[in-house]
Amino acid sequence: MGLLSLGSPLSWEETKKFADHVRKHGIQQLINIYRRLKDRHGDVLKWGDEVEYMLVVMDEDNKTARLNLRGNEVLEILEKREQESPNDPPTTWRPEYASYMIEGTPGKPYGGLMGHFNMVESNMRLRREELLSLLDQNLGETAISFTVFPRLGSPGFTDPQIECNPTVNTASRSLFFPDAAINHHPRFRTLTRNIRERRGEKVCINIPIFQDKNTPKPFREKFPNGDEESRKAAKDDHIYMDCMGFGMGCSCLQMTFQACNIDEARHLYDQLAPLCPIFLALSAAAPVYRGYLADVDCRWNIIASSVDCRTREERGLEPLKHDKFVIPKSRYDSIDCYLTPEAEKYNDIDLVLDQDICQQLQDAGIDRLLARHFAHLFIRDPISLFSEKIHLNDDEDSDHFENIQSTNWQSMRFKPPPPNSPIGWRVEFRPTEVQLTDFENAAYVVFIVLLTRVILSYNLNFLIPISKVDENMQEAQKRDAVRQGLFWFRKEVLPPNECCDDLEESKPKPAAAKPYSLYNGAGQQEEYTKMTINEIINGQAGGFQGLVSLMNSYLETVDIDVDTRCSVQQYLRLIQKRASGELMTTARWIRAFVQNHPKYKYDSVVSDEIAYDLTKVADEITKGVRACPELFGTLNSRTKVSLPPVVHKNLRKENPDHDILT
């Protein structure tokens, strides 16, 4: 969730007074970090994942499933265990936005060995087991990695059930999501209140309802308490939501990679950006909101709207008078610019930025492209500030920089090193929706991390215009986009005169490869076309070779043990079959479950009983007591808790600091 400071949170009116102060010192902190670390080289690959879990209580007698608000209590025990562990703990735990959510990560990053790919699933299993061990299964408590809980925002969706109305919910003023379901850490409720107050009204989320044969036409809700604001905000034939919790109360799967230097980090940022919509569609897992089937499969636009703090002026609804910019997007959305010189010509949308900040960064020695990126992020105000964190030492701290950097929740995040830290330049991949099982989540993580190695080894080029990436992000969220959607993608991603057969002979290195500008002789229109997800992942006869073909060529050139190769192939096969439609996405599976339920009335309503049965089956699938071949086939990886003994021993000798998992 980003920077988690402790202290006394300021109101929006108080925070607003310090907005320029935070921006000024945040930029100076960035300049100081850049000057110290711009020439840092030689960092090894380290990477990790973040999985977010939801705590649930199932009541078999009453056929209900509720979100369990014990998250803070459970997290306190997990963190205490972590702190008291005599050895390096294999897992770490952190708070998330809602009181029913917990985030789990590996205790240390993974490294550059192929064997690390075979540890991901085991570590995820360990996290889930550790979390489940603190829940009372006799009381129906469990933990499920739902992207969105199907009854989120419906009456009585929490355990314990809590009064919910705009009067009680002083932070959000929500009709549906109680403030008591927000994590107790002061940052989260402050964000909720300040986003609403800065915007000047409640956040407004409208997503199209799935029109089944008995769905009312028009579908129009009546709101309690004569809520005129909600009545005006809600659209016909849409599911209306009014709180940050509907977005940040969703779970996701994220990956972070450390690059060897700043240039490699920028390169990976750019190359992964066009893949964000592809993996948003492939991981689609969110077709139900507030107890209704939606006509979308993903959470992305819901979160973007849930934290949209732009004023009416900034949204272009009124002339600029008090604000400086008309801003096209929420602070949670897809990226707006590439960072490397070879990608600059694909920056084809107008970038709203603070010209003074951009000039200040360039005067400090930061190149134009990177300066524009940060000057764009810093058009935003800080929306959470603590009184103890106002006056800082810009040479030693980065809290003001992170305050704004970490609340620009974009599809990719470029992350400078923290001050006085061994951590290097990093990139975060953020679009993926979380899956039900550890096998599936491991598959998506391994696929993306392995793909970064292939990108660097073969100097792959996935660049397309940013406007096309934006189009793809919208396409990715449509119902059944994996099978029905068409996505802009490059026709050829290899440097010229390279083919898959050549790759097995020799791996070209990025440093020796020609810049893209030298081999992009054709017009941009000819470089990319629309493809299906199946064609992008699995290739097409006489056309694009497919990502998996490139990855398999790479795997033939590296030293990889039999067990790891077996697991990696299982993971690649899952992604391949999801792409082809042979296996369902989680969203498609949930939608089919609801529509085939005997109590479903073809009216788009996901009742308490349907949600209970869905949650029960999902829990059984998660725990491995129910097979689900239509979702992931047969689970047969050879995942290991640790590296092979010989590798483990050698790595311990080579890595005396023990700063990676072994």
XYZ file of C-alpha atoms in Angstrom:
662
model
C 0.000 0.000 0.000
C 3.047 2.291 0.062
C 4.554 4.461 2.764
C 3.201 3.643 6.241
C 4.206 6.413 8.612
C 3.037 6.534 12.196
C 1.962 9.654 14.009
C -0.827 12.189 14.235
C -2.650 12.510 10.907
C -3.582 15.961 9.653
C -6.971 16.901 8.257
C -7.209 17.800 4.576
C -7.343 21.530 5.365
C -4.151 21.176 7.416
C -2.484 18.940 4.821
C -3.344 21.366 2.046
C -1.348 24.123 3.744
C 1.776 21.959 3.535
C 1.245 20.665 -0.032
C 3.868 22.949 -1.580
C 6.236 22.217 1.316
C 5.922 18.462 0.732
C 6.422 18.852 -3.023
C 9.418 21.151 -2.600
C 11.207 18.903 -0.138
C 10.093 15.730 -1.908
C 11.791 16.923 -5.092
C 14.927 17.890 -3.159
C 14.988 14.438 -1.547
C 14.717 12.869 -5.023
C 17.577 15.051 -6.311
C 19.750 14.027 -3.359
C 19.038 10.334 -3.948
C 19.725 10.691 -7.670
C 23.031 12.504 -7.171
C 24.253 9.905 -4.694
C 23.081 6.808 -6.547
C 22.762 7.576 -10.272
C 26.087 5.854 -10.952
C 25.390 2.861 -8.725
C 26.156 -0.311 -10.713
C 26.460 -4.018 -10.165
C 23.396 -4.762 -8.050
C 22.308 -8.365 -8.527
C 18.824 -9.448 -9.474
C 16.583 -9.621 -6.438
C 12.847 -9.926 -6.691
C 9.774 -10.720 -4.690
C 6.010 -10.862 -4.729
C 3.140 -9.523 -2.638
C -0.050 -11.542 -2.150
C -3.076 -9.995 -0.464
C -5.496 -12.222 1.444
C -9.047 -11.698 2.680
C -10.221 -13.083 6.022
C -13.670 -14.643 5.787
C -16.180 -16.183 8.209
C -18.548 -18.817 6.803
C -21.792 -19.659 8.591
C -23.006 -23.021 7.338
C -26.295 -22.904 9.251
C -27.375 -19.581 7.771
C -25.583 -20.026 4.428
C -23.699 -16.763 4.682
C -20.116 -15.692 4.107
C -18.882 -12.471 5.703
C -15.605 -10.569 5.689
C -13.822 -11.060 9.008
C -12.632 -7.805 10.585
C -10.006 -9.514 12.764
C -7.217 -8.572 10.373
C -5.479 -6.167 12.759
C -5.520 -8.720 15.569
C -4.157 -11.493 13.346
C -1.513 -9.217 11.842
C -0.271 -8.245 15.295
C 0.426 -11.916 16.074
C 2.123 -12.512 12.717
C 4.368 -9.471 13.121
C 5.263 -10.483 16.677
C 6.277 -13.946 15.469
C 8.367 -12.317 12.754
C 10.160 -10.056 15.234
C 10.802 -12.845 17.727
C 12.008 -15.402 15.183
C 15.528 -16.588 16.183
C 16.330 -17.257 12.531
C 15.461 -15.281 9.448
C 11.681 -15.662 9.058
C 10.662 -17.055 5.651
C 7.616 -14.769 5.517
C 6.771 -11.171 6.336
C 3.357 -9.614 6.915
C 2.068 -6.093 6.424
C -1.249 -4.252 6.826
C -3.517 -3.459 3.911
C -6.337 -0.989 3.446
C -9.185 -2.998 4.971
C -9.529 -4.657 8.365
C -10.231 -7.958 6.612
C -7.036 -7.847 4.505
C -3.431 -8.891 5.153
C -0.454 -8.742 2.803
C 2.148 -11.524 2.810
C 5.589 -11.480 1.180
C 8.713 -13.680 1.261
C 10.912 -13.006 4.290
C 13.767 -12.093 1.962
C 13.944 -11.477 -1.773
C 14.628 -14.243 -4.252
C 17.827 -14.038 -6.282
C 19.126 -14.657 -9.780
C 19.333 -18.451 -9.679
C 16.866 -20.477 -11.721
C 16.214 -22.559 -8.603
C 14.547 -19.564 -6.982
C 11.643 -19.943 -9.398
C 10.904 -23.276 -7.762
C 10.611 -21.745 -4.286
C 7.827 -19.261 -4.995
C 4.872 -21.623 -4.733
C 6.220 -23.283 -1.576
C 6.732 -19.926 0.092
C 3.198 -18.907 -0.844
C 1.894 -22.142 0.661
C 3.857 -21.424 3.812
C 2.312 -17.955 4.052
C -1.187 -19.310 3.641
C -0.611 -22.072 6.208
C 0.810 -19.577 8.682
C -2.201 -17.319 8.252
C -4.716 -20.167 8.495
C -3.060 -21.430 11.685
C -4.238 -18.281 13.482
C -7.854 -18.624 12.401
C -10.523 -20.693 14.158
C -11.815 -23.033 11.498
C -14.415 -24.379 13.957
C -15.984 -20.923 13.816
C -15.834 -20.941 10.025
C -12.824 -18.615 9.782
C -10.619 -18.927 6.721
C -8.394 -16.877 4.383
C -9.079 -16.656 0.651
C -7.216 -14.779 -2.049
C -10.303 -13.310 -3.705
C -9.635 -10.234 -5.817
C -13.021 -8.877 -4.746
C -15.417 -10.369 -2.230
C -18.715 -10.997 -4.054
C -20.912 -9.302 -1.428
C -18.567 -6.399 -0.692
C -20.767 -3.402 0.129
C -23.963 -5.433 0.449
C -26.004 -5.179 3.682
C -24.281 -6.967 6.582
C -21.203 -8.089 4.593
C -18.851 -7.856 7.602
C -18.380 -9.940 10.718
C -19.262 -8.475 13.118
C -22.046 -6.674 11.287
C -21.793 -2.917 11.649
C -24.139 -0.012 11.220
C -23.390 1.639 7.904
C -24.642 5.047 6.767
C -23.151 8.442 5.846
C -23.675 9.792 9.360
C -21.744 6.992 11.060
C -19.089 6.817 8.331
C -17.425 10.148 9.026
C -14.360 9.401 6.881
C -16.042 8.110 3.725
C -19.707 9.190 4.093
C -20.426 5.899 2.345
C -23.839 4.284 2.095
C -22.338 0.827 1.761
C -18.796 0.469 3.170
C -18.431 1.073 6.933
C -15.475 3.072 8.232
C -15.039 0.285 10.804
C -13.964 -2.010 7.942
C -10.974 0.273 7.233
C -7.645 -0.795 8.732
C -6.952 0.792 12.129
C -3.622 2.250 10.973
C -4.220 6.030 10.892
C -2.982 6.371 7.300
C -5.888 4.488 5.754
C -8.794 6.358 7.284
C -6.932 9.626 6.696
C -6.518 8.768 3.008
C -10.218 7.952 2.778
C -11.319 11.221 4.370
C -8.780 13.444 2.621
C -9.485 12.032 -0.845
C -13.185 12.784 -0.366
C -12.564 16.259 1.043
C -10.014 17.216 -1.600
C -12.386 16.062 -4.343
C -15.179 18.106 -2.805
C -17.637 15.200 -2.906
C -17.755 11.439 -2.411
C -15.827 9.327 -4.880
C -18.082 8.016 -7.622
C -17.758 4.532 -9.116
C -20.139 3.311 -11.813
C -19.557 0.016 -13.617
C -21.980 -1.532 -16.100
C -24.209 -4.272 -14.746
C -24.358 -7.560 -16.623
C -27.690 -7.575 -18.438
C -29.191 -11.027 -17.947
C -32.651 -11.978 -19.193
C -34.405 -10.963 -15.940
C -32.233 -7.963 -15.051
C -34.438 -4.850 -14.784
C -34.132 -2.515 -17.754
C -33.262 0.106 -16.839
C -31.486 -1.147 -13.743
C -31.961 1.664 -11.238
C -31.334 1.545 -7.485
C -33.150 3.382 -4.713
C -30.852 4.680 -1.995
C -31.725 4.938 1.711
C -31.794 8.101 3.775
C -32.740 10.272 0.826
C -29.086 10.457 -0.268
C -29.351 13.048 -3.034
C -25.620 13.025 -3.823
C -25.689 9.282 -4.527
C -28.919 9.508 -6.502
C -27.371 12.068 -8.834
C -24.064 10.206 -9.103
C -25.491 6.749 -9.871
C -26.030 5.885 -13.541
C -28.805 3.742 -14.933
C -27.758 0.175 -15.778
C -24.655 0.527 -13.596
C -23.555 -0.742 -10.200
C -22.864 2.333 -8.073
C -20.204 2.488 -5.338
C -19.121 5.451 -3.261
C -16.029 4.675 -1.208
C -12.290 4.115 -1.438
C -12.889 0.710 0.144
C -14.497 -0.642 -3.027
C -11.159 -0.259 -4.804
C -8.478 -0.506 -2.148
C -10.560 -3.209 -0.461
C -9.769 -5.440 -3.464
C -6.745 -7.747 -3.378
C -4.014 -8.043 -5.984
C -0.725 -9.736 -6.842
C 2.355 -7.558 -7.387
C 6.009 -8.165 -8.242
C 9.100 -6.031 -7.653
C 12.508 -6.486 -9.318
C 15.858 -4.914 -8.467
C 17.864 -3.946 -11.547
C 21.642 -3.785 -11.823
C 21.539 -0.008 -12.346
C 19.226 2.892 -13.135
C 19.369 2.339 -16.905
C 18.291 -1.284 -16.630
C 15.449 -0.289 -14.298
C 14.208 2.291 -16.810
C 14.499 -0.240 -19.617
C 12.434 -2.833 -17.733
C 9.853 -0.212 -16.770
C 9.306 0.672 -20.412
C 9.307 -2.871 -21.748
C 6.893 -4.197 -19.135
C 4.412 -1.322 -19.499
C 2.821 -2.671 -22.729
C 2.446 -6.058 -21.035
C 0.359 -4.663 -18.156
C -2.990 -4.861 -19.966
C -2.156 -8.319 -21.317
C -1.662 -9.694 -17.813
C -4.576 -7.751 -16.412
C -6.785 -9.641 -18.877
C -5.021 -12.968 -18.288
C -5.458 -12.685 -14.526
C -9.038 -11.326 -14.628
C -10.763 -12.311 -11.372
C -13.336 -9.662 -10.456
C -16.782 -9.959 -12.112
C -19.003 -9.317 -9.035
C -19.499 -6.094 -7.030
C -21.950 -5.297 -4.234
C -23.712 -8.589 -4.882
C -24.310 -7.980 -8.608
C -22.761 -9.517 -11.704
C -20.924 -6.807 -13.619
C -20.236 -6.559 -17.323
C -16.508 -6.260 -16.618
C -14.006 -8.844 -15.380
C -11.337 -6.718 -13.651
C -10.955 -4.329 -10.724
C -8.789 -1.667 -12.417
C -11.272 1.094 -13.214
C -13.026 0.520 -9.896
C -9.822 1.288 -7.983
C -9.017 4.226 -10.246
C -12.388 5.786 -9.412
C -12.185 4.863 -5.727
C -9.138 7.095 -5.119
C -9.908 9.812 -7.655
C -9.256 12.947 -5.627
C -9.392 15.338 -8.596
C -11.585 18.376 -8.117
C -14.272 19.352 -10.610
C -11.817 21.815 -12.143
C -9.115 19.158 -12.485
C -11.642 16.824 -14.131
C -12.433 19.523 -16.674
C -16.012 19.964 -15.456
C -15.473 23.614 -14.476
C -13.000 26.275 -15.699
C -9.674 26.402 -13.869
C -9.885 28.977 -11.102
C -8.420 27.517 -7.914
C -6.422 24.607 -9.391
C -3.438 24.604 -11.743
C -4.086 21.658 -14.070
C -6.775 19.742 -15.896
C -5.695 16.140 -15.201
C -6.975 13.400 -17.531
C -6.613 10.462 -15.126
C -7.021 9.462 -11.512
C -3.858 9.069 -9.461
C -4.469 5.322 -9.802
C -4.222 4.399 -13.484
C -1.906 3.274 -16.268
C 1.412 5.051 -16.823
C 1.525 8.168 -19.015
C 5.097 8.131 -20.350
C 8.068 5.914 -21.071
C 11.450 6.669 -19.489
C 14.141 5.654 -22.019
C 15.389 7.584 -25.077
C 14.514 4.739 -27.472
C 10.918 4.850 -26.222
C 10.476 8.623 -26.394
C 8.866 8.616 -29.835
C 6.056 6.443 -28.435
C 5.130 9.083 -25.817
C 2.180 10.221 -27.907
C -0.198 11.625 -25.273
C 0.032 15.108 -23.788
C 1.818 14.843 -20.464
C 0.487 17.162 -17.783
C 3.447 18.229 -15.670
C 4.747 20.945 -13.394
C 7.146 22.896 -15.629
C 8.989 24.491 -12.694
C 9.666 21.108 -11.105
C 10.727 19.688 -14.468
C 13.233 22.521 -14.939
C 14.511 22.144 -11.363
C 15.164 18.442 -11.933
C 16.937 19.092 -15.227
C 19.053 21.831 -13.631
C 20.071 19.251 -11.026
C 21.370 16.925 -13.755
C 18.381 14.644 -14.249
C 17.734 14.015 -17.937
C 14.629 15.386 -19.613
C 12.643 12.124 -19.836
C 13.097 11.198 -16.182
C 12.515 14.804 -15.119
C 9.209 14.847 -17.023
C 8.142 11.590 -15.379
C 8.614 12.910 -11.850
C 7.278 16.368 -12.704
C 4.137 14.584 -13.890
C 3.783 12.602 -10.659
C 4.271 15.780 -8.629
C 1.251 17.579 -10.081
C -0.585 15.695 -7.311
C -1.067 16.940 -3.782
C -0.074 14.875 -0.765
C -3.272 13.341 0.603
C -1.926 12.014 3.893
C 0.476 13.810 6.194
C 1.481 13.352 9.814
C 2.412 16.244 12.090
C 5.603 14.464 13.175
C 6.727 14.110 9.525
C 6.551 17.693 8.280
C 10.063 18.965 8.925
C 12.643 16.430 7.763
C 16.314 16.228 6.883
C 16.333 16.053 3.091
C 19.783 14.452 3.082
C 18.670 11.550 5.268
C 14.931 11.147 4.651
C 12.726 10.423 1.653
C 9.289 10.539 3.286
C 8.118 13.623 1.401
C 9.212 12.116 -1.904
C 7.538 8.801 -1.068
C 4.426 10.601 0.137
C 3.615 11.601 -3.441
C 5.463 8.813 -5.278
C 3.655 6.061 -3.361
C 0.198 7.614 -3.857
C 0.626 7.650 -7.621
C -0.677 4.105 -7.949
C 0.161 3.376 -11.580
C 0.373 0.148 -13.567
C 4.172 0.293 -13.275
C 6.232 2.008 -10.609
C 9.833 3.190 -11.013
C 11.402 3.087 -7.548
C 14.626 4.930 -6.624
C 16.689 3.386 -3.816
C 15.819 4.440 -0.264
C 18.469 6.638 1.391
C 21.217 4.840 3.325
C 20.062 1.431 2.145
C 21.628 -1.535 0.308
C 18.512 -1.644 -1.897
C 19.048 -0.641 -5.539
C 16.942 0.773 -8.383
C 13.700 -1.183 -8.682
C 10.637 -1.629 -10.843
C 7.216 -2.766 -9.655
C 4.706 -4.608 -11.870
C 1.241 -3.793 -10.522
C -1.721 -4.822 -12.734
C -2.140 -8.514 -11.889
C -5.272 -9.718 -10.110
C -4.728 -12.258 -7.353
C -5.717 -15.884 -7.992
C -7.344 -18.452 -5.723
C -4.433 -20.912 -5.412
C -0.735 -20.656 -4.675
C -0.012 -22.595 -7.870
C -1.765 -19.963 -10.010
C -0.197 -17.014 -8.199
C 3.247 -18.598 -8.478
C 2.666 -19.143 -12.201
C 1.974 -15.466 -12.860
C 4.926 -14.339 -10.734
C 7.375 -16.770 -12.344
C 6.136 -15.914 -15.835
C 6.704 -12.180 -15.380
C 10.062 -12.474 -13.604
C 11.326 -14.997 -16.145
C 10.157 -12.698 -18.927
C 12.315 -9.884 -17.506
C 15.341 -12.156 -17.932
C 14.350 -12.880 -21.536
C 13.808 -9.168 -22.242
C 17.311 -8.339 -21.030
C 19.053 -11.336 -22.594
C 17.489 -11.002 -26.041
C 17.011 -7.222 -26.042
C 13.320 -7.622 -26.781
C 11.311 -4.588 -27.804
C 7.619 -4.459 -26.795
C 7.213 -0.704 -27.259
C 3.982 0.647 -28.729
C 2.502 4.151 -28.371
C 1.325 4.960 -24.850
C -2.117 5.771 -26.275
C -2.358 2.169 -27.486
C -1.389 0.884 -24.040
C -4.253 2.983 -22.646
C -6.632 1.459 -25.208
C -5.434 -1.999 -24.224
C -6.037 -1.296 -20.521
C -9.683 -0.613 -21.259
C -9.981 -3.618 -23.557
C -8.459 -5.869 -20.877
C -11.285 -5.201 -18.431
C -14.110 -6.205 -20.738
C -16.005 -9.393 -20.055
C -14.048 -12.393 -21.376
C -11.358 -10.175 -22.904
C -8.922 -13.100 -23.032
C -11.042 -14.884 -25.619
C -12.887 -11.971 -27.215
C -10.518 -9.003 -27.030
C -8.036 -7.609 -29.519
C -4.907 -5.853 -28.231
C -2.328 -3.637 -29.879
C 1.029 -5.429 -29.898
C 4.309 -5.307 -31.798
C 4.586 -7.561 -34.838
C 8.266 -8.223 -34.166
C 9.959 -7.970 -30.768
C 13.410 -9.351 -31.616
C 16.250 -7.221 -32.990
C 16.683 -7.570 -36.771
C 18.295 -10.721 -38.156
C 17.384 -12.706 -35.057
C 15.004 -15.633 -34.957
C 14.175 -18.264 -32.364
C 16.553 -20.787 -33.951
C 19.410 -18.322 -33.671
C 18.644 -17.690 -30.016
C 19.580 -21.208 -28.981
C 23.037 -20.658 -30.472
C 23.809 -17.330 -28.910
C 22.107 -14.865 -26.612
C 22.630 -11.247 -27.729
C 23.247 -8.918 -24.809
C 21.576 -5.528 -24.484
C 24.911 -3.726 -24.290
C 25.956 -5.102 -27.684
C 22.615 -4.657 -29.412
C 21.814 -1.775 -31.722
C 19.531 0.913 -30.320
C 15.915 0.503 -31.358
C 16.090 3.791 -33.220
C 18.527 2.190 -35.695
C 16.292 -0.711 -36.627
C 12.858 0.888 -36.401
C 13.087 2.101 -39.953
C 9.488 1.318 -40.841
C 6.730 3.697 -39.930
C 5.186 3.218 -36.506
C 1.878 2.153 -38.053
C 3.626 -0.916 -39.496
C 5.323 -1.907 -36.237
C 2.221 -3.019 -34.374
C -1.171 -4.521 -35.030
C -4.111 -5.919 -33.098
C -3.706 -9.460 -31.781
C -5.598 -11.829 -29.551
C -4.145 -12.770 -26.170
C -3.685 -16.282 -27.561
C -1.558 -14.943 -30.411
C 0.531 -12.817 -28.028
C 1.240 -15.689 -25.638
C 1.229 -18.723 -27.955
C 2.123 -17.188 -31.304
C 0.508 -17.353 -34.724
C 1.472 -19.294 -37.833
C 3.535 -17.101 -40.111
C 3.352 -14.198 -37.666
C 4.374 -13.253 -34.143
C 6.264 -16.122 -32.492
C 4.608 -15.755 -29.078
C 6.091 -14.973 -25.671
C 6.263 -18.595 -24.555
C 8.326 -19.573 -27.599
C 10.882 -16.897 -26.694
C 10.888 -18.012 -23.069
C 11.426 -21.657 -23.992
C 14.324 -20.662 -26.248
C 15.872 -18.844 -23.302
C 15.343 -21.826 -20.973
C 17.337 -24.002 -23.391
C 20.386 -21.799 -22.834
C 20.481 -21.674 -19.028
C 21.536 -24.105 -16.330
C 18.322 -25.292 -14.712
C 17.686 -28.354 -12.533
C 15.055 -30.908 -13.486
C 12.585 -30.048 -10.716
C 12.692 -26.324 -11.461
C 12.290 -26.929 -15.198
C 9.283 -29.149 -14.483
C 7.633 -26.504 -12.296
C 8.372 -23.673 -14.721
C 6.850 -25.659 -17.581
C 3.727 -26.237 -15.496
C 3.486 -22.491 -14.885
C 4.014 -21.601 -18.547
C 1.413 -24.179 -19.543
C -1.161 -22.614 -17.226
C -0.654 -19.191 -18.830
C -0.727 -20.735 -22.309
C -4.004 -22.528 -21.673
C -5.587 -19.465 -20.072
C -4.558 -17.490 -23.152
C -6.036 -20.053 -25.541
C -9.278 -20.290 -23.555
C -8.761 -23.984 -22.808
C -8.639 -23.039 -19.122
C -10.900 -20.418 -17.572
C -9.795 -17.171 -16.035
C -10.947 -16.796 -12.434
C -13.502 -14.199 -13.570
C -14.979 -16.540 -16.151
C -15.125 -19.353 -13.592
C -16.872 -17.159 -10.980
C -19.342 -15.903 -13.572
C -20.143 -19.463 -14.680
C -20.538 -20.594 -11.069
C -23.069 -17.854 -10.363
C -25.028 -18.332 -13.582
C -25.225 -22.107 -13.104
C -26.240 -21.931 -9.426
C -29.719 -23.411 -8.852
C -30.797 -20.336 -6.869
C -29.700 -17.825 -9.499
C -32.706 -16.026 -11.000
C -31.002 -14.630 -14.137
C -31.371 -11.147 -12.672
C -27.656 -10.359 -12.103
C -28.112 -10.739 -8.307
C -25.509 -12.740 -6.374
C -27.479 -13.541 -3.233
C -26.105 -14.417 0.193
C -26.612 -18.110 -0.488
C -24.934 -18.019 -3.898
C -22.029 -16.043 -2.413
C -21.758 -18.549 0.454
C -21.589 -21.524 -1.915
C -19.081 -19.706 -4.137
C -16.895 -18.857 -1.140
C -17.090 -22.417 0.218
C -16.051 -23.945 -3.108
C -13.279 -21.354 -3.542
C -11.985 -22.185 -0.060
C -11.958 -25.904 -0.844
C -10.110 -25.274 -4.116
C -7.602 -23.054 -2.310
C -6.924 -25.741 0.294
C -6.582 -28.481 -2.313
C -9.545 -30.547 -1.132
C -11.524 -29.899 -4.333
C -10.178 -30.293 -7.853
C -10.960 -27.621 -10.415
C -9.576 -28.827 -13.763
C -11.450 -26.137 -15.707
C -9.510 -23.435 -13.809
C -5.953 -24.783 -13.729
C -5.885 -28.396 -14.903
C -3.931 -30.775 -12.685
C -1.560 -29.326 -10.086
C 1.746 -31.101 -10.522
C 4.631 -28.721 -9.831
C 7.761 -29.841 -7.981
C 8.045 -26.733 -5.858
C 10.610 -26.761 -3.041
C 10.914 -24.850 0.219
C 14.611 -24.197 -0.383
C 17.272 -24.423 -3.054
C 18.943 -27.788 -3.793
C 21.524 -28.576 -1.041
C 24.627 -28.092 -3.195
C 23.367 -24.802 -4.603
C 22.262 -23.720 -1.131
C 25.728 -24.396 0.316
C 27.580 -22.582 -2.467
C 25.222 -19.625 -2.328
C 25.729 -19.277 1.411
C 29.487 -19.038 0.799
C 29.068 -16.503 -1.998
C 26.448 -14.476 -0.126
C 27.671 -14.057 3.469
C 25.093 -11.344 4.152
C 22.318 -13.909 3.599
C 20.105 -11.238 2.069
C 18.229 -13.591 -0.272
C 16.106 -16.653 0.355
C 18.011 -19.920 0.133
